[in-house]
Short mmCIF file of C-alpha atoms in Angstrom, two decimals:
data_model
loop_
_atom_site.label_atom_id
_atom_site.label_comp_id
_atom_site.label_asym_id
_atom_site.label_seq_id
_atom_site.Cartn_x
_atom_site.Cartn_y
_atom_site.Cartn_z
CA MET N 1 53.30 14.06 15.78
CA ALA N 2 54.61 13.50 19.31
CA PHE N 3 55.20 9.85 20.23
CA LYS N 4 55.21 8.88 16.53
CA GLN N 5 58.24 6.61 16.86
CA GLU N 6 56.71 4.72 19.80
CA LEU N 7 53.38 4.42 17.98
CA ASP N 8 55.01 3.05 14.82
CA LEU N 9 56.85 0.42 16.87
CA TYR N 10 53.65 -0.63 18.62
CA LEU N 11 51.62 -0.85 15.41
CA GLN N 12 54.33 -3.01 13.87
CA PHE N 13 54.17 -5.22 16.96
CA VAL N 14 50.39 -5.72 16.92
CA LYS N 15 50.41 -6.41 13.20
CA LEU N 16 53.32 -8.83 13.07
CA GLU N 17 53.34 -10.38 16.53
CA LYS N 18 49.65 -10.40 17.42
CA GLY N 19 48.46 -11.02 13.87
CA LEU N 20 45.72 -8.38 13.91
CA THR N 21 43.79 -7.55 10.76
CA GLN N 22 44.53 -4.33 8.89
CA ASN N 23 41.20 -2.85 10.04
CA SER N 24 42.09 -3.59 13.68
CA VAL N 25 45.53 -2.03 13.24
CA VAL N 26 43.93 1.09 11.77
CA SER N 27 41.54 1.25 14.75
CA TYR N 28 44.47 1.04 17.18
CA LYS N 29 46.28 3.74 15.21
CA ASN N 30 43.30 6.10 15.23
CA ASP N 31 42.63 5.56 18.95
CA LEU N 32 46.23 6.17 19.95
CA GLU N 33 46.75 9.16 17.66
CA ARG N 34 43.78 10.86 19.31
CA TYR N 35 45.17 9.93 22.73
CA PHE N 36 48.59 11.39 21.90
CA ARG N 37 47.05 14.57 20.48
CA TYR N 38 45.20 15.02 23.75
CA LEU N 39 48.37 14.47 25.81
CA THR N 40 50.29 16.93 23.66
CA THR N 41 47.70 19.71 23.57
CA GLU N 42 46.02 19.39 26.97
CA THR N 43 48.84 18.24 29.26
CA LYS N 44 51.93 19.41 27.34
CA ILE N 45 53.54 16.06 28.12
CA GLY N 46 56.33 15.27 25.70
CA ASP N 47 57.62 12.06 27.24
CA LEU N 48 55.78 8.82 28.01
CA SER N 49 57.36 8.56 31.45
CA GLY N 50 55.35 11.62 32.47
CA VAL N 51 51.94 10.04 31.77
CA THR N 52 49.92 9.20 34.90
CA LEU N 53 46.66 7.37 35.61
CA SER N 54 45.05 10.77 36.16
CA HIS N 55 45.99 11.89 32.63
CA ILE N 56 44.43 8.77 31.14
CA GLU N 57 41.23 9.14 33.18
CA ASP N 58 40.96 12.78 32.10
CA PHE N 59 41.32 11.69 28.48
CA LEU N 60 38.59 9.05 28.84
CA ASN N 61 36.26 11.59 30.43
CA PHE N 62 37.03 13.89 27.50
CA LEU N 63 35.92 11.11 25.14
CA VAL N 64 32.67 10.72 27.10
CA ASP N 65 31.86 14.41 27.43
CA GLU N 66 33.18 15.83 24.15
CA GLU N 67 33.38 12.97 21.67
CA LEU N 68 30.21 11.18 22.89
CA LEU N 69 31.73 7.77 22.24
CA SER N 70 29.67 4.65 22.84
CA ALA N 71 30.55 2.26 25.66
CA SER N 72 32.00 -0.22 23.17
CA SER N 73 34.20 2.46 21.56
CA LEU N 74 35.38 3.57 24.99
CA ALA N 75 36.23 -0.01 25.89
CA ARG N 76 38.24 -0.33 22.67
CA ASN N 77 40.11 2.91 23.45
CA ILE N 78 40.98 1.60 26.91
CA SER N 79 42.21 -1.65 25.36
CA SER N 80 44.36 0.32 22.89
CA ILE N 81 45.86 2.50 25.63
CA ARG N 82 46.49 -0.40 28.00
CA GLY N 83 48.12 -2.46 25.29
CA PHE N 84 50.36 0.39 24.23
CA HIS N 85 51.59 1.14 27.76
CA GLU N 86 52.17 -2.58 28.43
CA PHE N 87 54.26 -2.69 25.27
CA ALA N 88 56.22 0.40 26.39
CA VAL N 89 57.12 -1.31 29.67
CA VAL N 90 58.15 -4.59 28.02
CA GLU N 91 60.30 -2.73 25.50
CA GLY N 92 61.95 -0.67 28.22
CA ILE N 93 60.55 2.63 26.95
CA THR N 94 58.97 3.30 30.36
CA LYS N 95 59.26 1.65 33.78
CA ALA N 96 55.59 1.62 34.80
CA ASN N 97 52.19 1.15 33.16
CA PRO N 98 49.91 4.05 34.18
CA ALA N 99 46.95 2.40 32.39
CA GLU N 100 47.04 -0.76 34.48
CA LEU N 101 44.26 0.33 36.87
CA VAL N 102 42.18 2.39 34.46
CA GLU N 103 38.41 1.74 34.47
CA LEU N 104 35.61 2.53 32.06
CA PRO N 105 34.05 5.91 32.96
CA LYS N 106 30.55 5.72 34.42
CA LYS N 107 28.09 6.89 31.79
CA ALA N 108 24.39 6.53 31.27
CA SER N 109 23.49 4.30 28.35
CA LYS N 110 23.18 6.51 25.29
CA LEU N 111 20.64 5.54 22.67
CA PRO N 112 21.96 5.68 19.12
CA GLU N 113 20.83 8.72 17.18
CA VAL N 114 18.77 7.93 14.10
CA LEU N 115 17.47 9.80 11.08
CA ASP N 116 13.74 9.92 10.51
CA ARG N 117 12.24 8.93 7.18
CA ASP N 118 12.06 12.49 5.85
CA GLU N 119 15.72 13.09 6.69
CA ILE N 120 16.71 9.84 4.98
CA GLU N 121 14.72 10.75 1.87
CA ALA N 122 16.29 14.22 1.79
CA ILE N 123 19.79 12.75 1.91
CA LEU N 124 19.06 10.06 -0.68
CA ASP N 125 17.76 12.72 -3.06
CA THR N 126 20.94 14.86 -2.97
CA PRO N 127 23.28 13.10 -5.46
CA ASP N 128 23.42 14.67 -8.92
CA LEU N 129 22.46 11.81 -11.21
CA THR N 130 23.72 13.68 -14.28
CA THR N 131 27.29 13.00 -13.10
CA ASN N 132 29.20 9.75 -12.72
CA ALA N 133 30.18 10.55 -9.14
CA GLY N 134 26.57 11.34 -8.31
CA ILE N 135 25.37 7.99 -9.67
CA ARG N 136 27.99 6.21 -7.57
CA ASP N 137 27.18 8.24 -4.44
CA LYS N 138 23.47 7.50 -4.88
CA ALA N 139 24.27 3.77 -4.99
CA ILE N 140 26.42 4.06 -1.85
CA LEU N 141 23.76 5.92 0.14
CA GLU N 142 21.00 3.55 -0.98
CA THR N 143 23.18 0.57 -0.01
CA LEU N 144 23.98 1.94 3.45
CA TYR N 145 20.33 2.57 4.28
CA GLY N 146 18.86 -0.32 2.27
CA THR N 147 21.01 -3.03 3.87
CA GLY N 148 22.24 -1.61 7.19
CA MET N 149 25.75 -2.83 6.48
CA ARG N 150 28.77 -1.38 8.25
CA VAL N 151 30.98 1.03 6.31
CA SER N 152 33.88 -1.46 6.47
CA GLU N 153 31.56 -4.07 4.93
CA LEU N 154 30.59 -1.60 2.20
CA THR N 155 34.18 -0.74 1.27
CA GLY N 156 35.04 -4.45 1.18
CA LEU N 157 32.01 -5.39 -0.94
CA GLU N 158 32.91 -7.26 -4.12
CA GLN N 159 30.88 -7.65 -7.30
CA ASP N 160 30.39 -11.40 -7.03
CA ARG N 161 28.60 -10.88 -3.71
CA LEU N 162 25.72 -9.08 -5.40
CA ILE N 163 23.11 -11.82 -5.82
CA PHE N 164 20.30 -9.71 -7.21
CA GLU N 165 18.60 -12.64 -8.97
CA ILE N 166 17.38 -13.69 -5.51
CA GLY N 167 17.42 -10.19 -3.98
CA PHE N 168 20.38 -10.55 -1.61
CA ILE N 169 23.88 -9.27 -0.96
CA ARG N 170 26.46 -11.59 0.57
CA VAL N 171 28.16 -9.54 3.29
CA ILE N 172 31.46 -10.42 4.97
CA GLY N 173 31.30 -8.96 8.47
CA LYS N 174 33.38 -8.91 11.64
CA GLY N 175 35.59 -11.96 12.09
CA ASN N 176 35.01 -12.85 8.42
CA LYS N 177 31.49 -14.00 9.30
CA GLU N 178 29.28 -14.23 6.25
CA ARG N 179 25.60 -13.34 6.13
CA LEU N 180 22.97 -12.84 3.44
CA VAL N 181 21.23 -9.47 3.62
CA PRO N 182 18.08 -8.76 1.59
CA VAL N 183 18.24 -5.70 -0.64
CA GLY N 184 15.19 -3.91 -2.03
CA GLU N 185 14.51 -2.98 -5.64
CA ILE N 186 15.36 0.71 -5.16
CA ALA N 187 18.84 -0.07 -3.84
CA GLN N 188 19.29 -2.81 -6.45
CA ASP N 189 18.44 -0.39 -9.25
CA ALA N 190 20.84 2.25 -7.90
CA ILE N 191 23.68 -0.27 -7.56
CA SER N 192 23.03 -1.82 -10.98
CA HIS N 193 22.88 1.60 -12.63
CA TYR N 194 26.28 2.40 -11.14
CA THR N 195 27.97 -0.95 -11.84
CA GLU N 196 26.74 -1.10 -15.44
CA ARG N 197 27.22 2.50 -16.54
CA VAL N 198 29.77 4.15 -14.25
CA ARG N 199 32.08 1.58 -12.68
CA PRO N 200 33.58 0.57 -16.06
CA LYS N 201 34.54 4.22 -16.59
CA PHE N 202 36.20 4.41 -13.17
CA PHE N 203 38.03 1.09 -13.54
CA ASN N 204 41.78 1.56 -13.92
CA PRO N 205 43.84 -1.51 -14.97
CA GLU N 206 46.91 -0.03 -13.26
CA LYS N 207 45.11 -0.11 -9.92
CA ALA N 208 43.19 -3.34 -10.49
CA HIS N 209 45.54 -5.36 -8.25
CA LYS N 210 44.45 -3.25 -5.26
CA ALA N 211 40.84 -2.54 -6.18
CA LYS N 212 40.43 -6.17 -7.27
CA ASN N 213 36.70 -6.87 -7.63
CA LYS N 214 35.51 -4.10 -5.29
CA VAL N 215 32.12 -2.66 -6.16
CA PHE N 216 32.72 0.94 -5.19
CA LEU N 217 35.66 2.74 -6.80
CA SER N 218 37.04 6.26 -6.80
CA MET N 219 37.08 8.22 -10.04
CA ARG N 220 40.74 7.19 -10.40
CA GLY N 221 39.95 3.50 -10.06
CA SER N 222 41.10 2.76 -6.53
CA ALA N 223 38.86 1.12 -3.93
CA LEU N 224 37.02 3.69 -1.82
CA SER N 225 38.26 4.06 1.75
CA ARG N 226 36.11 4.46 4.85
CA MET N 227 37.10 8.13 4.95
CA SER N 228 35.90 8.55 1.36
CA ILE N 229 32.50 7.14 2.35
CA TRP N 230 32.42 9.48 5.35
CA ASN N 231 33.07 12.45 3.04
CA ILE N 232 30.29 11.37 0.67
CA VAL N 233 27.85 11.08 3.57
CA GLN N 234 28.91 14.45 4.99
CA LYS N 235 28.49 16.15 1.62
CA ALA N 236 25.01 14.68 1.18
CA SER N 237 23.84 15.59 4.69
CA GLU N 238 25.09 19.16 4.33
CA LYS N 239 23.34 19.51 0.97
CA ALA N 240 20.14 18.14 2.54
CA GLU N 241 20.56 20.63 5.42
CA ILE N 242 20.29 17.95 8.10
CA GLU N 243 20.98 19.44 11.52
CA LYS N 244 21.92 16.15 13.20
CA ASN N 245 25.45 14.78 13.24
CA VAL N 246 25.34 12.47 10.22
CA TYR N 247 27.96 9.76 9.72
CA PRO N 248 27.92 6.42 7.86
CA HIS N 249 26.91 4.30 10.88
CA ILE N 250 23.77 6.39 11.46
CA PHE N 251 22.28 4.72 8.37
CA ARG N 252 22.71 1.36 10.11
CA HIS N 253 21.00 2.70 13.23
CA SER N 254 18.19 4.13 11.10
CA PHE N 255 17.83 0.91 9.08
CA ALA N 256 17.30 -1.15 12.25
CA THR N 257 15.02 1.36 13.96
CA HIS N 258 12.77 1.83 10.93
CA LEU N 259 12.43 -1.95 10.53
CA LEU N 260 11.33 -2.30 14.16
CA GLU N 261 8.98 0.67 13.85
CA GLY N 262 7.37 -1.16 10.95
CA GLY N 263 6.87 -4.30 13.03
CA ALA N 264 9.90 -6.39 12.03
CA ASP N 265 10.88 -9.35 14.21
CA LEU N 266 13.86 -8.61 16.46
CA ARG N 267 15.60 -11.87 15.54
CA ALA N 268 15.30 -11.08 11.85
CA VAL N 269 16.84 -7.64 12.41
CA GLN N 270 19.63 -9.26 14.43
CA GLU N 271 20.43 -11.57 11.51
CA MET N 272 20.40 -8.74 8.98
CA LEU N 273 22.75 -6.64 11.13
CA GLY N 274 25.06 -9.56 11.81
CA HIS N 275 24.93 -9.18 15.59
CA SER N 276 26.23 -12.24 17.43
CA SER N 277 24.06 -11.38 20.45
CA ILE N 278 20.39 -10.37 20.53
CA LEU N 279 21.30 -8.02 23.39
CA THR N 280 23.18 -5.79 20.95
CA THR N 281 20.12 -5.55 18.71
CA GLU N 282 17.79 -4.83 21.64
CA ILE N 283 19.17 -1.29 21.95
CA TYR N 284 17.03 -0.45 18.91
CA THR N 285 13.86 -1.52 20.71
CA HIS N 286 14.51 1.33 23.15
CA VAL N 287 14.80 3.74 20.24
CA ASP N 288 11.57 2.29 18.85
CA ARG N 289 9.80 2.79 22.18
CA SER N 290 10.84 6.43 22.21
CA PHE N 291 9.24 6.73 18.76
CA LEU N 292 6.02 5.15 20.05
CA HIS N 293 6.03 7.52 23.01
CA GLN N 294 6.38 10.45 20.61
CA VAL N 295 3.47 9.21 18.49
CA HIS N 296 1.32 8.70 21.60
CA LYS N 297 2.11 12.17 22.88
CA GLU N 298 1.39 13.77 19.53
CA PHE N 299 -1.85 11.99 18.64
CA HIS N 300 -3.55 10.72 21.81
CA PRO N 301 -6.14 13.20 23.16
CA ARG N 302 -5.14 12.64 26.79
CA ALA N 303 -1.37 12.22 26.39
#
């Protein structure tokens, strides 16, 4: 990959000097790899000194128009790009920072896409429960939808955080913030079925030091990665013939929206999602209103 040496130096810097978590380093890496791919394929630039503000703005517009990134993801990409170019100047790789004046592209607020109840049921019914992998995948899908947890929270979930005797899971979220999330009987049964009958078969003592006490393991005994979860979700959505773009986070969107559709209190949903601000949770009230509008249009005689 072009710019690989510069990227490796920067990632080492943010990890060692700035003390970022491994998840944050991976996010920086993913953002910048996509940025460099764009520069290489769309601009044919092979040297950092040739990058201009115009190139960066074109890339951000590409993210808006083609990748449909959220405002928060765009802001993170800008932060990644700015930080990298600042580093390049300090290290003497380039003389100027073309990202210094970059601004967030203007974009209408985009409501999160959600799955309706039938689509959720179709996906949850896809795993083959006659196989060990199917039992595990069923537990993963039920957990994503049943708790609304982030995929990074799911991959980091450990067995001692399953407190089923009181119907909760202890989730460690962003910034190591802990919250208790209620989990229903269906998800509990799916998780218990997996942990009791399948996980012991997947457990590999040689990989125990890395997998530690993680709930969800690969068939070889290593802890599942976020990409592994993405692949499981993709496989299930394709099997269910869902036409929407289905990814792990859509279960979180659907979890929140379905709770609000059912009359749940916004503050309670905020606590379950682990949002530090109620404003973040309020986006789902807009999704809920669109659902109400749809119901009104479909069933009211004068709609």
